[in-house]
Amino acid sequence: MWDLLLTDANLATMRGGRYAAIERGAIGVAGGRIAWVGAAAALPGPAAGLARACESLDGRWVTPGLVDCHTHLVYAGNRAREFELRLSGATYEEIARAGGGILSTVRATRDASDTRLAQQAARRLRRLMDEGVTTVEIKSGYGLDTATEMRMLRVARLLGDMTGAEVRTTFLGAHALPPEYAGRADDYIDLVCGEMLPAVAAAGLADAVDAFCERIAFSPRQTARVFDRASALGLPVKLHADQLSDTGGAALAARYGALSAEHLEHTAEAGVAAMAEAGTVAVLLPGAYYFLRETRLPPVATIRAHGVPMAVATDCNPGSSPLTSMLLALNMACTLFRLTPEEALAGATAHAARALGLAATHGTLEPGKVADLAAWDIDTPAELAYAMGANPLYAAWKGGVRRA
Ligand SMILES: [Zn+2]
């Protein structure tokens, strides 16, 4: 006897990163897992006798719950004033003097109480969940000192309890250079490797370790030091790579067997080939590309040609992508990066799960997987990437429990 049986549903199972659709399908759920998926006609008996609860979805589409695999959701304040200044013609220097930039977010985050951080982030997370997100990755990286980095990760974990979403945490101590280390990046990396990483690992607060490898952030050599330490502590790595210039970030990530390399606008073919070899997922972040009005597109054709799985995420953050809509991220991935709607949806389900190391349990509608489901008022799955500003979510289940 299953706990729940959903019938009269069209299923985009996303098996193998394709729609792999089953029309007039059904899904059985037991113990929070998917127990059965298939055509309703193939059910092993009359629906009423198979499950304690039975719900007809009247022909709606069901997809795996969406996975936002790259966010900086926990931060205090926002940068709307900076946005306004820039659009009024202020220069970078004037904005910095007015207290703008990433360090303004660091200051606000350090000053905020845990309660305030959690309340602000929960509001953003609920907006994602309202559009079918059931799993979200959240990075630290606005504390840049040991205590605040650990606070950010604790708040991120707390958000899971507050909202019912599944939260995967990533330690991003090497995000930017804190003001007290100005001109001493190597000393700061000493702190990240010698104090922060061991503390975060000992407290079990991170599922992965990330760094920002870029001319304006940390060098490949400094990034490698962080990755060496993470690997020694048994933590998987991922990397903000080649967003503004080709620093060889994608190849560096691949060398460490990274779960994912993210942004990739400037990645050359050798980097993509290394990712294919290592099984590293390419995470595309069209929200940042749009908000920063970048012009250099990620090498999607090359990524495709090498068979590297592509994920799509919001990169929700106050400076370069204040985006809390996975559906808009899917639309931008298609309109700006020329992904197909099927690729975009795979990027928000199967491949996003893989980017978080969750490929075995999340991201597709298959027996044995966690019953994270989203039901949509749509006639075809392409509508999820096609419409702008619409939210066709009808219902969502996390581990078989209805959340929306
Ligand atoms: Zn990011």
Coordinates of C-alpha atoms and ligand atoms in Angstrom, one line a residue:
M1 CA 0.0 0.0 0.0
W2 CA 1.5 3.3 -1.1
D3 CA 1.0 6.6 0.9
L4 CA 0.0 8.6 -2.2
L5 CA -1.0 7.9 -5.8
L6 CA -1.1 10.8 -8.3
T7 CA -3.1 9.9 -11.4
D8 CA -4.2 11.5 -14.6
A9 CA -0.9 13.3 -14.9
N10 CA 1.5 13.9 -17.7
L11 CA 5.0 13.2 -16.5
A12 CA 8.3 14.9 -17.6
T13 CA 10.5 12.4 -15.9
M14 CA 13.8 14.1 -17.0
R15 CA 15.5 10.7 -17.1
G16 CA 18.8 11.0 -18.9
G17 CA 18.4 14.8 -19.1
R18 CA 15.4 14.5 -21.5
Y19 CA 11.7 15.1 -21.0
A20 CA 11.3 11.3 -21.3
A21 CA 7.6 12.1 -21.1
I22 CA 4.9 9.7 -20.0
E23 CA 1.4 10.9 -21.0
R24 CA -1.6 9.8 -19.0
G25 CA 0.8 8.6 -16.3
A26 CA 0.7 8.0 -12.6
I27 CA 3.2 8.2 -9.6
G28 CA 3.0 6.1 -6.5
V29 CA 4.8 7.5 -3.3
A30 CA 5.7 5.5 -0.2
G31 CA 8.0 6.5 2.7
G32 CA 8.9 9.8 1.1
R33 CA 10.2 8.0 -2.0
I34 CA 8.9 7.4 -5.5
A35 CA 7.6 3.8 -5.4
W36 CA 6.2 3.6 -8.9
V37 CA 6.2 5.7 -12.2
G38 CA 4.5 4.8 -15.4
A39 CA 1.5 4.9 -17.7
A40 CA -1.7 4.8 -15.7
A41 CA -2.9 1.9 -17.8
A42 CA 0.0 -0.2 -16.5
L43 CA -0.8 0.4 -12.8
P44 CA -0.8 -3.0 -10.9
G45 CA -4.5 -2.7 -10.0
P46 CA -7.4 -0.3 -9.5
A47 CA -6.1 3.0 -8.2
A48 CA -8.3 3.0 -5.0
G49 CA -6.7 -0.2 -3.8
L50 CA -3.1 0.9 -4.3
A51 CA -2.7 3.9 -1.9
R52 CA -4.1 5.4 1.2
A53 CA -4.6 8.7 -0.6
C54 CA -5.3 9.2 -4.3
E55 CA -5.3 12.5 -6.2
S56 CA -6.2 13.1 -9.8
L57 CA -4.2 15.9 -11.4
D58 CA -6.7 16.4 -14.3
G59 CA -4.1 16.2 -17.0
R60 CA -1.6 18.6 -15.4
W61 CA 2.2 18.1 -16.0
V62 CA 4.4 16.8 -13.2
T63 CA 8.2 17.4 -13.1
P64 CA 10.8 16.7 -10.5
G65 CA 10.8 19.4 -7.9
L66 CA 13.2 22.1 -9.2
V67 CA 16.7 22.3 -7.8
D68 CA 18.4 25.7 -7.6
C69 CA 22.0 24.6 -7.4
H70 CA 23.8 28.0 -7.0
T71 CA 22.6 30.7 -4.7
H72 CA 24.0 33.2 -2.2
L73 CA 20.6 33.5 -0.5
V74 CA 21.8 34.4 3.0
Y75 CA 22.8 38.0 3.3
A76 CA 21.7 41.2 4.9
G77 CA 20.6 44.4 3.3
N78 CA 20.4 44.9 -0.4
R79 CA 22.1 46.9 -3.1
A80 CA 19.2 48.7 -4.6
R81 CA 20.7 52.1 -3.7
E82 CA 23.9 51.1 -5.5
F83 CA 21.8 50.1 -8.6
E84 CA 20.1 53.4 -8.5
L85 CA 23.4 55.3 -8.2
R86 CA 25.0 53.5 -11.1
L87 CA 21.9 54.2 -13.3
S88 CA 22.2 57.8 -12.3
G89 CA 25.7 57.9 -13.8
A90 CA 27.9 57.4 -10.7
T91 CA 31.3 56.0 -11.3
Y92 CA 32.7 52.8 -9.7
E93 CA 34.8 55.0 -7.3
E94 CA 31.8 57.1 -6.3
I95 CA 29.8 54.0 -5.5
A96 CA 32.7 52.6 -3.5
R97 CA 33.0 55.9 -1.6
A98 CA 29.2 55.8 -0.9
G99 CA 29.8 52.4 0.7
G100 CA 28.6 50.2 -2.1
G101 CA 30.0 46.9 -3.6
I102 CA 30.4 43.5 -2.1
L103 CA 32.0 44.8 1.1
S104 CA 28.8 46.7 1.9
T105 CA 27.0 43.3 1.9
V106 CA 29.9 41.9 4.1
R107 CA 29.4 44.8 6.6
A108 CA 25.6 44.4 6.7
T109 CA 25.9 40.6 7.1
R110 CA 28.4 40.8 9.9
D111 CA 26.2 43.3 11.7
A112 CA 22.9 41.4 11.3
S113 CA 21.6 39.0 14.0
D114 CA 21.0 35.4 13.1
T115 CA 17.2 36.0 13.3
R116 CA 17.4 39.0 10.9
L117 CA 19.5 37.0 8.5
A118 CA 17.2 34.0 8.6
Q119 CA 14.0 36.2 8.2
Q120 CA 15.4 38.0 5.1
A121 CA 16.7 34.8 3.5
A122 CA 13.5 32.8 4.3
R123 CA 11.5 35.4 2.3
R124 CA 13.8 34.8 -0.7
L125 CA 13.7 31.1 -0.3
R126 CA 9.9 31.0 -0.1
R127 CA 9.7 32.9 -3.4
L128 CA 11.8 30.2 -5.0
M129 CA 9.6 27.5 -3.5
D130 CA 6.5 29.2 -4.7
E131 CA 7.8 28.3 -8.2
G132 CA 8.4 24.6 -7.5
V133 CA 11.9 24.7 -6.0
T134 CA 12.3 21.8 -3.5
T135 CA 16.1 21.8 -3.1
V136 CA 18.4 24.8 -2.9
E137 CA 22.1 25.3 -2.5
I138 CA 23.2 28.2 -0.3
K139 CA 26.8 29.5 -0.1
S140 CA 28.5 31.4 2.6
G141 CA 30.9 34.2 1.6
Y142 CA 29.6 37.4 3.0
G143 CA 31.2 36.9 6.4
L144 CA 34.8 36.5 5.4
D145 CA 35.7 35.9 9.1
T146 CA 35.4 32.5 10.8
A147 CA 32.6 33.4 13.1
T148 CA 30.3 35.0 10.5
E149 CA 31.1 32.4 7.8
M150 CA 29.9 29.7 10.3
R151 CA 26.9 31.8 11.3
M152 CA 25.9 32.0 7.6
L153 CA 26.1 28.3 7.2
R154 CA 24.1 27.7 10.4
V155 CA 21.4 30.1 9.2
A156 CA 21.3 28.3 5.8
R157 CA 20.7 25.0 7.5
L158 CA 18.1 26.6 9.8
L159 CA 16.2 27.8 6.6
G160 CA 15.6 24.1 5.8
D161 CA 13.7 23.7 9.0
M162 CA 11.9 27.0 8.7
T163 CA 10.6 26.4 5.1
G164 CA 10.6 22.7 4.4
A165 CA 13.0 23.0 1.5
E166 CA 16.1 20.8 1.3
V167 CA 19.2 23.0 1.8
R168 CA 22.7 22.0 0.7
T169 CA 25.4 24.3 2.1
T170 CA 28.6 25.4 0.4
F171 CA 31.5 27.1 2.2
L172 CA 32.7 30.1 0.1
G173 CA 35.2 31.7 2.4
A174 CA 37.4 32.5 -0.7
H175 CA 34.7 34.8 -2.2
A176 CA 36.3 38.2 -1.7
L177 CA 39.1 39.7 0.3
P178 CA 37.9 41.2 3.5
P179 CA 38.9 44.8 4.2
E180 CA 41.1 43.9 7.2
Y181 CA 43.2 41.8 4.7
A182 CA 43.5 44.4 2.0
G183 CA 46.7 43.8 0.0
R184 CA 47.3 40.5 1.9
A185 CA 45.4 37.9 -0.1
D186 CA 47.8 35.1 0.7
D187 CA 47.5 35.7 4.4
Y188 CA 43.7 35.6 4.0
I189 CA 44.0 32.2 2.2
D190 CA 46.1 31.1 5.2
L191 CA 43.1 31.9 7.4
V192 CA 40.7 30.1 5.1
C193 CA 42.8 27.0 5.0
G194 CA 44.2 27.0 8.5
E195 CA 41.2 28.1 10.5
M196 CA 37.9 28.4 8.6
L197 CA 37.9 25.2 6.7
P198 CA 38.9 22.9 9.6
A199 CA 36.3 24.7 11.8
V200 CA 33.5 24.4 9.2
A201 CA 34.4 20.7 8.5
A202 CA 34.6 19.8 12.2
A203 CA 31.1 21.4 12.8
G204 CA 29.8 19.5 9.7
L205 CA 28.3 22.7 8.4
A206 CA 29.3 22.4 4.7
D207 CA 28.4 19.9 2.0
A208 CA 30.9 21.4 -0.4
V209 CA 33.6 24.1 -0.8
D210 CA 33.6 26.8 -3.4
A211 CA 36.0 29.7 -4.4
F212 CA 35.9 32.7 -6.7
C213 CA 38.8 32.3 -9.1
E214 CA 39.1 35.6 -11.0
R215 CA 41.4 38.5 -11.5
I216 CA 39.3 40.6 -9.1
A217 CA 39.2 37.7 -6.5
F218 CA 41.6 34.8 -6.0
S219 CA 44.3 33.4 -8.3
P220 CA 44.4 29.8 -9.6
R221 CA 47.3 29.2 -7.2
Q222 CA 45.3 30.5 -4.2
T223 CA 42.2 28.6 -5.3
A224 CA 44.3 25.4 -5.5
R225 CA 45.4 25.8 -1.9
V226 CA 41.7 26.0 -0.8
F227 CA 40.9 22.9 -2.9
D228 CA 43.9 21.0 -1.5
R229 CA 42.7 21.7 2.0
A230 CA 39.0 20.8 1.2
S231 CA 40.1 17.6 -0.4
A232 CA 42.2 16.7 2.6
L233 CA 39.1 17.2 4.7
G234 CA 37.0 15.0 2.4
L235 CA 34.8 17.8 1.1
P236 CA 33.9 18.0 -2.6
V237 CA 34.6 21.2 -4.4
K238 CA 33.0 23.6 -7.0
L239 CA 34.2 26.8 -8.5
H240 CA 33.1 30.2 -9.7
A241 CA 35.2 29.9 -12.9
D242 CA 36.0 32.1 -15.9
Q243 CA 33.2 34.6 -15.4
L244 CA 35.0 37.8 -16.4
S245 CA 38.2 36.3 -17.9
D246 CA 39.8 32.9 -18.8
T247 CA 42.0 32.1 -15.8
G248 CA 41.9 28.4 -16.6
G249 CA 39.3 28.0 -13.8
A250 CA 37.3 25.3 -15.5
A251 CA 40.4 23.1 -16.0
L252 CA 41.5 23.7 -12.4
A253 CA 38.0 22.6 -11.2
A254 CA 38.2 19.5 -13.3
R255 CA 41.7 18.7 -12.0
Y256 CA 40.1 18.4 -8.5
G257 CA 37.2 16.4 -9.8
A258 CA 34.8 19.3 -9.0
L259 CA 31.1 18.6 -8.8
S260 CA 30.6 21.7 -10.9
A261 CA 32.2 24.8 -12.5
E262 CA 30.0 27.8 -12.7
H263 CA 29.5 30.9 -14.9
L264 CA 32.1 29.8 -17.6
E265 CA 31.5 32.8 -20.0
H266 CA 35.2 32.9 -20.9
T267 CA 36.1 29.2 -20.7
A268 CA 38.1 27.9 -23.7
E269 CA 37.6 24.5 -25.3
A270 CA 40.4 22.8 -23.3
G271 CA 38.6 23.7 -20.1
V272 CA 35.4 22.2 -21.4
A273 CA 37.2 19.0 -22.5
A274 CA 38.7 18.7 -19.0
M275 CA 35.3 19.1 -17.4
A276 CA 33.9 16.3 -19.7
E277 CA 36.8 14.1 -18.7
A278 CA 36.2 14.8 -14.9
G279 CA 32.4 14.6 -15.0
T280 CA 32.1 18.2 -13.8
V281 CA 28.7 19.8 -14.4
A282 CA 28.6 23.2 -16.2
V283 CA 26.4 25.6 -14.1
L284 CA 25.1 28.5 -16.3
L285 CA 23.9 31.6 -14.5
P286 CA 22.0 33.8 -17.0
G287 CA 20.7 36.1 -14.2
A288 CA 24.2 37.5 -13.6
Y289 CA 24.9 37.8 -17.3
Y290 CA 21.7 39.8 -17.7
F291 CA 22.0 42.0 -14.7
L292 CA 25.7 42.9 -15.4
R293 CA 24.8 43.3 -19.1
E294 CA 27.7 41.0 -20.1
T295 CA 28.2 40.4 -23.8
R296 CA 30.4 37.3 -23.7
L297 CA 28.2 34.2 -23.9
P298 CA 29.3 30.9 -22.3
P299 CA 30.4 28.4 -24.9
V300 CA 27.2 26.4 -25.0
A301 CA 27.9 24.7 -28.4
T302 CA 31.3 23.5 -27.1
I303 CA 29.8 22.3 -23.8
R304 CA 27.1 20.4 -25.8
A305 CA 29.7 19.0 -28.2
H306 CA 31.7 17.6 -25.3
G307 CA 28.6 16.1 -23.6
V308 CA 29.1 18.1 -20.4
P309 CA 25.8 18.3 -18.5
M310 CA 24.5 21.9 -18.2
A311 CA 22.6 23.1 -15.1
V312 CA 20.9 26.4 -14.7
A313 CA 20.6 28.4 -11.5
T314 CA 19.5 31.8 -10.2
D315 CA 22.9 32.8 -8.6
C316 CA 20.6 34.8 -6.2
N317 CA 22.8 37.4 -4.7
P318 CA 22.5 41.2 -3.9
G319 CA 25.2 42.5 -6.2
S320 CA 25.0 40.7 -9.6
S321 CA 21.8 38.6 -9.7
P322 CA 19.0 39.7 -7.3
L323 CA 16.9 36.9 -8.8
T324 CA 14.4 34.7 -6.9
S325 CA 12.7 33.0 -9.9
M326 CA 13.9 29.7 -11.3
L327 CA 11.3 30.0 -14.1
L328 CA 12.8 33.3 -15.2
A329 CA 16.3 31.8 -15.0
L330 CA 15.0 29.0 -17.4
N331 CA 13.6 31.7 -19.7
M332 CA 16.9 33.6 -19.7
A333 CA 18.9 30.4 -20.3
C334 CA 16.9 30.0 -23.5
T335 CA 16.6 33.5 -24.7
L336 CA 20.1 34.7 -23.8
F337 CA 22.2 31.4 -23.9
R338 CA 20.1 29.6 -26.6
L339 CA 19.4 26.5 -24.5
T340 CA 16.4 24.5 -25.6
P341 CA 13.5 24.4 -23.1
E342 CA 14.2 20.7 -22.6
E343 CA 17.9 21.5 -21.8
A344 CA 16.9 24.3 -19.5
L345 CA 14.4 22.1 -17.6
A346 CA 17.1 19.3 -17.3
G347 CA 19.4 22.1 -16.0
A348 CA 16.9 22.8 -13.2
T349 CA 16.3 19.1 -12.3
A350 CA 18.5 16.2 -13.3
H351 CA 21.8 18.1 -14.0
A352 CA 21.3 20.5 -11.1
A353 CA 20.9 17.5 -8.7
R354 CA 24.2 16.2 -10.2
A355 CA 25.9 19.5 -9.6
L356 CA 25.1 19.0 -5.9
G357 CA 26.2 15.4 -5.8
L358 CA 22.6 14.3 -5.5
A359 CA 22.2 12.5 -8.9
A360 CA 21.4 9.2 -7.2
T361 CA 18.5 10.5 -5.2
H362 CA 17.1 13.7 -6.8
G363 CA 16.3 15.4 -10.1
T364 CA 14.3 12.8 -12.0
L365 CA 11.0 10.9 -11.6
E366 CA 12.3 7.4 -11.1
P367 CA 11.5 4.7 -8.5
G368 CA 13.7 4.9 -5.5
K369 CA 14.2 8.7 -5.8
V370 CA 13.1 11.2 -3.2
A371 CA 9.4 12.1 -4.0
D372 CA 10.1 15.8 -4.7
L373 CA 7.5 16.7 -7.2
A374 CA 6.0 19.8 -8.9
A375 CA 2.7 19.8 -10.7
W376 CA 2.0 22.6 -13.2
D377 CA -1.0 24.1 -15.0
I378 CA 0.6 23.8 -18.5
D379 CA -0.1 22.0 -21.7
T380 CA 3.5 21.3 -22.6
P381 CA 6.7 21.3 -20.6
A382 CA 8.3 24.0 -22.8
E383 CA 5.9 26.5 -21.3
L384 CA 8.0 26.5 -18.1
A385 CA 10.9 28.2 -20.0
Y386 CA 8.7 30.1 -22.5
A387 CA 6.5 32.2 -20.3
M388 CA 7.9 35.3 -18.5
G389 CA 6.4 36.4 -15.2
A390 CA 3.9 33.6 -15.1
N391 CA 3.8 31.1 -12.3
P392 CA 1.8 28.0 -13.3
L393 CA 2.7 26.0 -10.2
Y394 CA -0.3 24.0 -9.1
A395 CA 1.2 22.0 -6.2
A396 CA 4.6 20.8 -4.9
W397 CA 5.6 17.9 -2.7
K398 CA 8.8 17.5 -0.7
G399 CA 9.6 13.9 0.2
G400 CA 6.0 13.1 -0.6
V401 CA 4.6 15.8 1.7
R402 CA 2.6 18.5 0.1
R403 CA 4.2 21.9 0.5
A404 CA 2.4 24.2 -1.9
Ligands
ZN1 ZN 27.7 32.9 -7.4

